């Protein structure tokens, strides 16, 4: 007797919605076992990881601050994911957006100009889209694999950033640290309250969530993108070109990531450094799938992933746990989510061997 994988005739809609919840619960169980293996009280550690960071106004503001770029990038990526266009290089697009926006902020002739922040916004968006246009062109014209191209371009962007902050853009008064000078006041997103770091970039994310919902769920072009992903032959028969889905999907992801990079440079960091992103571009991929590629589901997924970042930093300081803990939780969550999706669309059937 052996097992055979069969596709389910009709996947369960309820399980599609419930899969992220199941994956989250299983992640917590695995986390408890992991903490116990390290010699820590699982309940106390989970409390320190997921509850303690939200016990203060500063914790809540940091939670929203970290959730904002995750949700923003995930909304852009989900547009392409719905059409089976796999942009894995949002981290690189974020870095390029931050570089372009910081360049405008640092070298614009009038640092007090009212146009400075809008120009930085446009520069970040344009740079992210331009970086995403490279794999879009290669996929549309040469049928290259956008997963590999976007991922490899991330390393190019990282090396470009490193060269800039170690070389021509390094702050001469920065005690030899690899970072630029601080952006001028006119190039900064001022926080709502100077006691905390939360700033108006959250409004950009809110607009992106609504825009994604309108595009994917209320526009004919968004419907064609979804059909292109679910049934490519039907989309081609209806006259929707695959290359159009590739360009729209990759440029949407690049624009969102570029704007997120601008918001990080002009917001909580205030300058360009190698630590411009703690991995938001990669984590946003998980956020998009936890949110089931739905705008409002992505908001919940972004809040969960932001809590993983915040909790990881908290237990690192209070309990001395390793900084890699956040990535472990992210990986386990993605593993269980993919496993849940597998059993939603497929089933295992026992097949008896013939004598």
PDB file of C-alpha atoms in Angstrom, residues 62-209:
ATOM      1  CA  UNK A  62       6.653  50.857  17.814  1.00  0.00           C
ATOM      2  CA  UNK A  63       4.242  48.049  16.918  1.00  0.00           C
ATOM      3  CA  UNK A  64       2.403  50.273  14.431  1.00  0.00           C
ATOM      4  CA  UNK A  65       5.660  51.779  13.182  1.00  0.00           C
ATOM      5  CA  UNK A  66       7.071  48.359  12.294  1.00  0.00           C
ATOM      6  CA  UNK A  67       3.761  47.117  10.884  1.00  0.00           C
ATOM      7  CA  UNK A  68       3.489  50.048   8.464  1.00  0.00           C
ATOM      8  CA  UNK A  69       6.280  49.086   5.991  1.00  0.00           C
ATOM      9  CA  UNK A  70       5.349  45.389   6.226  1.00  0.00           C
ATOM     10  CA  UNK A  71       1.731  46.085   5.273  1.00  0.00           C
ATOM     11  CA  UNK A  72       2.710  48.596   2.583  1.00  0.00           C
ATOM     12  CA  UNK A  73       5.147  46.249   0.861  1.00  0.00           C
ATOM     13  CA  UNK A  74       2.854  43.230   1.208  1.00  0.00           C
ATOM     14  CA  UNK A  75       0.032  45.135  -0.516  1.00  0.00           C
ATOM     15  CA  UNK A  76       2.275  45.810  -3.500  1.00  0.00           C
ATOM     16  CA  UNK A  77       3.569  42.252  -3.639  1.00  0.00           C
ATOM     17  CA  UNK A  78       0.080  40.752  -3.392  1.00  0.00           C
ATOM     18  CA  UNK A  79      -0.937  42.454  -6.644  1.00  0.00           C
ATOM     19  CA  UNK A  80       1.679  40.409  -8.471  1.00  0.00           C
ATOM     20  CA  UNK A  81       1.232  37.243  -6.409  1.00  0.00           C
ATOM     21  CA  UNK A  82      -2.433  37.106  -7.427  1.00  0.00           C
ATOM     22  CA  UNK A  83      -1.262  36.810 -11.033  1.00  0.00           C
ATOM     23  CA  UNK A  84       1.503  34.288 -10.229  1.00  0.00           C
ATOM     24  CA  UNK A  85       4.169  36.962 -10.653  1.00  0.00           C
ATOM     25  CA  UNK A  86       6.657  36.225  -7.886  1.00  0.00           C
ATOM     26  CA  UNK A  87       8.558  39.295  -6.758  1.00  0.00           C
ATOM     27  CA  UNK A  88      11.000  38.026  -4.104  1.00  0.00           C
ATOM     28  CA  UNK A  89      13.213  41.111  -4.274  1.00  0.00           C
ATOM     29  CA  UNK A  90      11.208  43.704  -2.343  1.00  0.00           C
ATOM     30  CA  UNK A  91      14.103  44.027   0.099  1.00  0.00           C
ATOM     31  CA  UNK A  92      16.351  45.263  -2.713  1.00  0.00           C
ATOM     32  CA  UNK A  93      13.641  47.559  -4.053  1.00  0.00           C
ATOM     33  CA  UNK A  94      13.221  49.021  -0.551  1.00  0.00           C
ATOM     34  CA  UNK A  95      16.973  49.676  -0.351  1.00  0.00           C
ATOM     35  CA  UNK A  96      17.059  51.341  -3.775  1.00  0.00           C
ATOM     36  CA  UNK A  97      14.050  53.486  -2.838  1.00  0.00           C
ATOM     37  CA  UNK A  98      15.788  54.541   0.367  1.00  0.00           C
ATOM     38  CA  UNK A  99      18.975  55.386  -1.556  1.00  0.00           C
ATOM     39  CA  UNK A 100      17.139  57.532  -4.113  1.00  0.00           C
ATOM     40  CA  UNK A 101      15.024  59.327  -1.508  1.00  0.00           C
ATOM     41  CA  UNK A 102      18.041  59.959   0.732  1.00  0.00           C
ATOM     42  CA  UNK A 103      20.012  61.278  -2.244  1.00  0.00           C
ATOM     43  CA  UNK A 104      17.295  63.856  -2.895  1.00  0.00           C
ATOM     44  CA  UNK A 105      17.129  64.766   0.786  1.00  0.00           C
ATOM     45  CA  UNK A 106      20.883  65.140   1.167  1.00  0.00           C
ATOM     46  CA  UNK A 107      21.757  66.946  -2.057  1.00  0.00           C
ATOM     47  CA  UNK A 108      18.673  69.036  -2.937  1.00  0.00           C
ATOM     48  CA  UNK A 109      19.832  72.694  -3.182  1.00  0.00           C
ATOM     49  CA  UNK A 110      17.109  74.034  -0.863  1.00  0.00           C
ATOM     50  CA  UNK A 111      16.910  71.817   2.252  1.00  0.00           C
ATOM     51  CA  UNK A 112      13.975  73.838   3.618  1.00  0.00           C
ATOM     52  CA  UNK A 113      11.836  73.547   0.494  1.00  0.00           C
ATOM     53  CA  UNK A 114       8.215  72.439   0.938  1.00  0.00           C
ATOM     54  CA  UNK A 115       8.720  70.261  -2.129  1.00  0.00           C
ATOM     55  CA  UNK A 116      11.489  68.212  -0.567  1.00  0.00           C
ATOM     56  CA  UNK A 117       9.369  65.455   1.026  1.00  0.00           C
ATOM     57  CA  UNK A 118       7.108  65.050  -2.046  1.00  0.00           C
ATOM     58  CA  UNK A 119      10.207  64.829  -4.238  1.00  0.00           C
ATOM     59  CA  UNK A 120      11.698  62.195  -1.934  1.00  0.00           C
ATOM     60  CA  UNK A 121       8.429  60.262  -2.089  1.00  0.00           C
ATOM     61  CA  UNK A 122       8.457  60.326  -5.893  1.00  0.00           C
ATOM     62  CA  UNK A 123      12.159  59.449  -6.022  1.00  0.00           C
ATOM     63  CA  UNK A 124      11.687  56.446  -3.737  1.00  0.00           C
ATOM     64  CA  UNK A 125       8.697  55.214  -5.718  1.00  0.00           C
ATOM     65  CA  UNK A 126      10.389  55.730  -9.096  1.00  0.00           C
ATOM     66  CA  UNK A 127      13.592  54.014  -7.963  1.00  0.00           C
ATOM     67  CA  UNK A 128      11.710  50.996  -6.607  1.00  0.00           C
ATOM     68  CA  UNK A 129       9.748  50.707  -9.841  1.00  0.00           C
ATOM     69  CA  UNK A 130      12.897  51.079 -11.950  1.00  0.00           C
ATOM     70  CA  UNK A 131      14.611  48.299  -9.977  1.00  0.00           C
ATOM     71  CA  UNK A 132      11.542  46.067 -10.433  1.00  0.00           C
ATOM     72  CA  UNK A 133      11.387  46.954 -14.138  1.00  0.00           C
ATOM     73  CA  UNK A 134      14.630  45.018 -14.733  1.00  0.00           C
ATOM     74  CA  UNK A 135      13.129  41.592 -13.915  1.00  0.00           C
ATOM     75  CA  UNK A 136       9.846  42.655 -15.559  1.00  0.00           C
ATOM     76  CA  UNK A 137      11.639  43.364 -18.839  1.00  0.00           C
ATOM     77  CA  UNK A 138      13.664  40.155 -18.652  1.00  0.00           C
ATOM     78  CA  UNK A 139      10.585  38.048 -17.878  1.00  0.00           C
ATOM     79  CA  UNK A 140       8.393  39.687 -20.539  1.00  0.00           C
ATOM     80  CA  UNK A 141      11.024  39.655 -23.295  1.00  0.00           C
ATOM     81  CA  UNK A 142      13.261  36.680 -22.481  1.00  0.00           C
ATOM     82  CA  UNK A 143      11.044  34.565 -20.228  1.00  0.00           C
ATOM     83  CA  UNK A 144      13.590  34.599 -17.411  1.00  0.00           C
ATOM     84  CA  UNK A 145      12.595  33.497 -13.930  1.00  0.00           C
ATOM     85  CA  UNK A 146      11.598  36.609 -11.966  1.00  0.00           C
ATOM     86  CA  UNK A 147      12.157  34.801  -8.653  1.00  0.00           C
ATOM     87  CA  UNK A 148      15.882  34.437  -9.339  1.00  0.00           C
ATOM     88  CA  UNK A 149      16.340  37.858 -10.932  1.00  0.00           C
ATOM     89  CA  UNK A 150      14.551  39.809  -8.188  1.00  0.00           C
ATOM     90  CA  UNK A 151      16.396  37.882  -5.492  1.00  0.00           C
ATOM     91  CA  UNK A 152      19.830  38.414  -7.067  1.00  0.00           C
ATOM     92  CA  UNK A 153      19.137  42.121  -7.579  1.00  0.00           C
ATOM     93  CA  UNK A 154      18.594  42.369  -3.820  1.00  0.00           C
ATOM     94  CA  UNK A 155      22.263  41.525  -3.269  1.00  0.00           C
ATOM     95  CA  UNK A 156      23.275  44.091  -5.878  1.00  0.00           C
ATOM     96  CA  UNK A 157      21.226  46.751  -4.060  1.00  0.00           C
ATOM     97  CA  UNK A 158      22.751  45.757  -0.712  1.00  0.00           C
ATOM     98  CA  UNK A 159      26.281  46.057  -2.095  1.00  0.00           C
ATOM     99  CA  UNK A 160      25.461  49.411  -3.709  1.00  0.00           C
ATOM    100  CA  UNK A 161      24.191  50.701  -0.355  1.00  0.00           C
ATOM    101  CA  UNK A 162      27.314  49.431   1.397  1.00  0.00           C
ATOM    102  CA  UNK A 163      29.566  51.148  -1.149  1.00  0.00           C
ATOM    103  CA  UNK A 164      27.739  54.471  -0.782  1.00  0.00           C
ATOM    104  CA  UNK A 165      27.762  54.611   3.025  1.00  0.00           C
ATOM    105  CA  UNK A 166      31.372  53.411   3.230  1.00  0.00           C
ATOM    106  CA  UNK A 167      32.505  55.692   0.425  1.00  0.00           C
ATOM    107  CA  UNK A 168      31.166  58.793  -1.333  1.00  0.00           C
ATOM    108  CA  UNK A 169      28.119  59.386   0.911  1.00  0.00           C
ATOM    109  CA  UNK A 170      29.745  58.638   4.264  1.00  0.00           C
ATOM    110  CA  UNK A 171      29.321  61.403   6.823  1.00  0.00           C
ATOM    111  CA  UNK A 172      32.780  62.975   7.372  1.00  0.00           C
ATOM    112  CA  UNK A 173      31.691  63.940  10.892  1.00  0.00           C
ATOM    113  CA  UNK A 174      30.296  60.498  11.670  1.00  0.00           C
ATOM    114  CA  UNK A 175      33.334  59.076  13.494  1.00  0.00           C
ATOM    115  CA  UNK A 176      34.014  56.726  10.573  1.00  0.00           C
ATOM    116  CA  UNK A 177      30.677  54.911  10.939  1.00  0.00           C
ATOM    117  CA  UNK A 178      29.190  53.645   7.642  1.00  0.00           C
ATOM    118  CA  UNK A 179      26.301  56.084   7.449  1.00  0.00           C
ATOM    119  CA  UNK A 180      25.323  59.317   5.758  1.00  0.00           C
ATOM    120  CA  UNK A 181      24.783  62.640   7.450  1.00  0.00           C
ATOM    121  CA  UNK A 182      21.393  63.196   9.038  1.00  0.00           C
ATOM    122  CA  UNK A 183      18.705  64.332   6.625  1.00  0.00           C
ATOM    123  CA  UNK A 184      17.700  68.001   6.963  1.00  0.00           C
ATOM    124  CA  UNK A 185      14.587  68.840   8.970  1.00  0.00           C
ATOM    125  CA  UNK A 186      12.630  69.544   5.787  1.00  0.00           C
ATOM    126  CA  UNK A 187      13.306  65.995   4.595  1.00  0.00           C
ATOM    127  CA  UNK A 188      12.036  64.305   7.751  1.00  0.00           C
ATOM    128  CA  UNK A 189       8.636  62.845   8.579  1.00  0.00           C
ATOM    129  CA  UNK A 190       7.996  64.448  11.947  1.00  0.00           C
ATOM    130  CA  UNK A 191       6.586  62.095  14.604  1.00  0.00           C
ATOM    131  CA  UNK A 192       3.123  62.727  15.993  1.00  0.00           C
ATOM    132  CA  UNK A 193       4.641  63.022  19.454  1.00  0.00           C
ATOM    133  CA  UNK A 194       8.359  63.495  20.027  1.00  0.00           C
ATOM    134  CA  UNK A 195       8.184  61.009  22.905  1.00  0.00           C
ATOM    135  CA  UNK A 196       7.608  58.261  20.330  1.00  0.00           C
ATOM    136  CA  UNK A 197       8.750  57.459  16.771  1.00  0.00           C
ATOM    137  CA  UNK A 198       5.376  56.896  15.070  1.00  0.00           C
ATOM    138  CA  UNK A 199       5.025  59.269  12.119  1.00  0.00           C
ATOM    139  CA  UNK A 200       2.656  60.087   9.215  1.00  0.00           C
ATOM    140  CA  UNK A 201       4.029  57.222   7.095  1.00  0.00           C
ATOM    141  CA  UNK A 202       1.170  55.148   8.548  1.00  0.00           C
ATOM    142  CA  UNK A 203      -1.232  57.274   6.484  1.00  0.00           C
ATOM    143  CA  UNK A 204       0.639  56.265   3.318  1.00  0.00           C
ATOM    144  CA  UNK A 205       0.114  52.635   4.315  1.00  0.00           C
ATOM    145  CA  UNK A 206      -3.610  53.231   4.938  1.00  0.00           C
ATOM    146  CA  UNK A 207      -3.971  54.723   1.467  1.00  0.00           C
ATOM    147  CA  UNK A 208      -2.079  51.754  -0.016  1.00  0.00           C
ATOM    148  CA  UNK A 209      -4.408  49.261   1.700  1.00  0.00           C
TER     149      UNK A 209
END
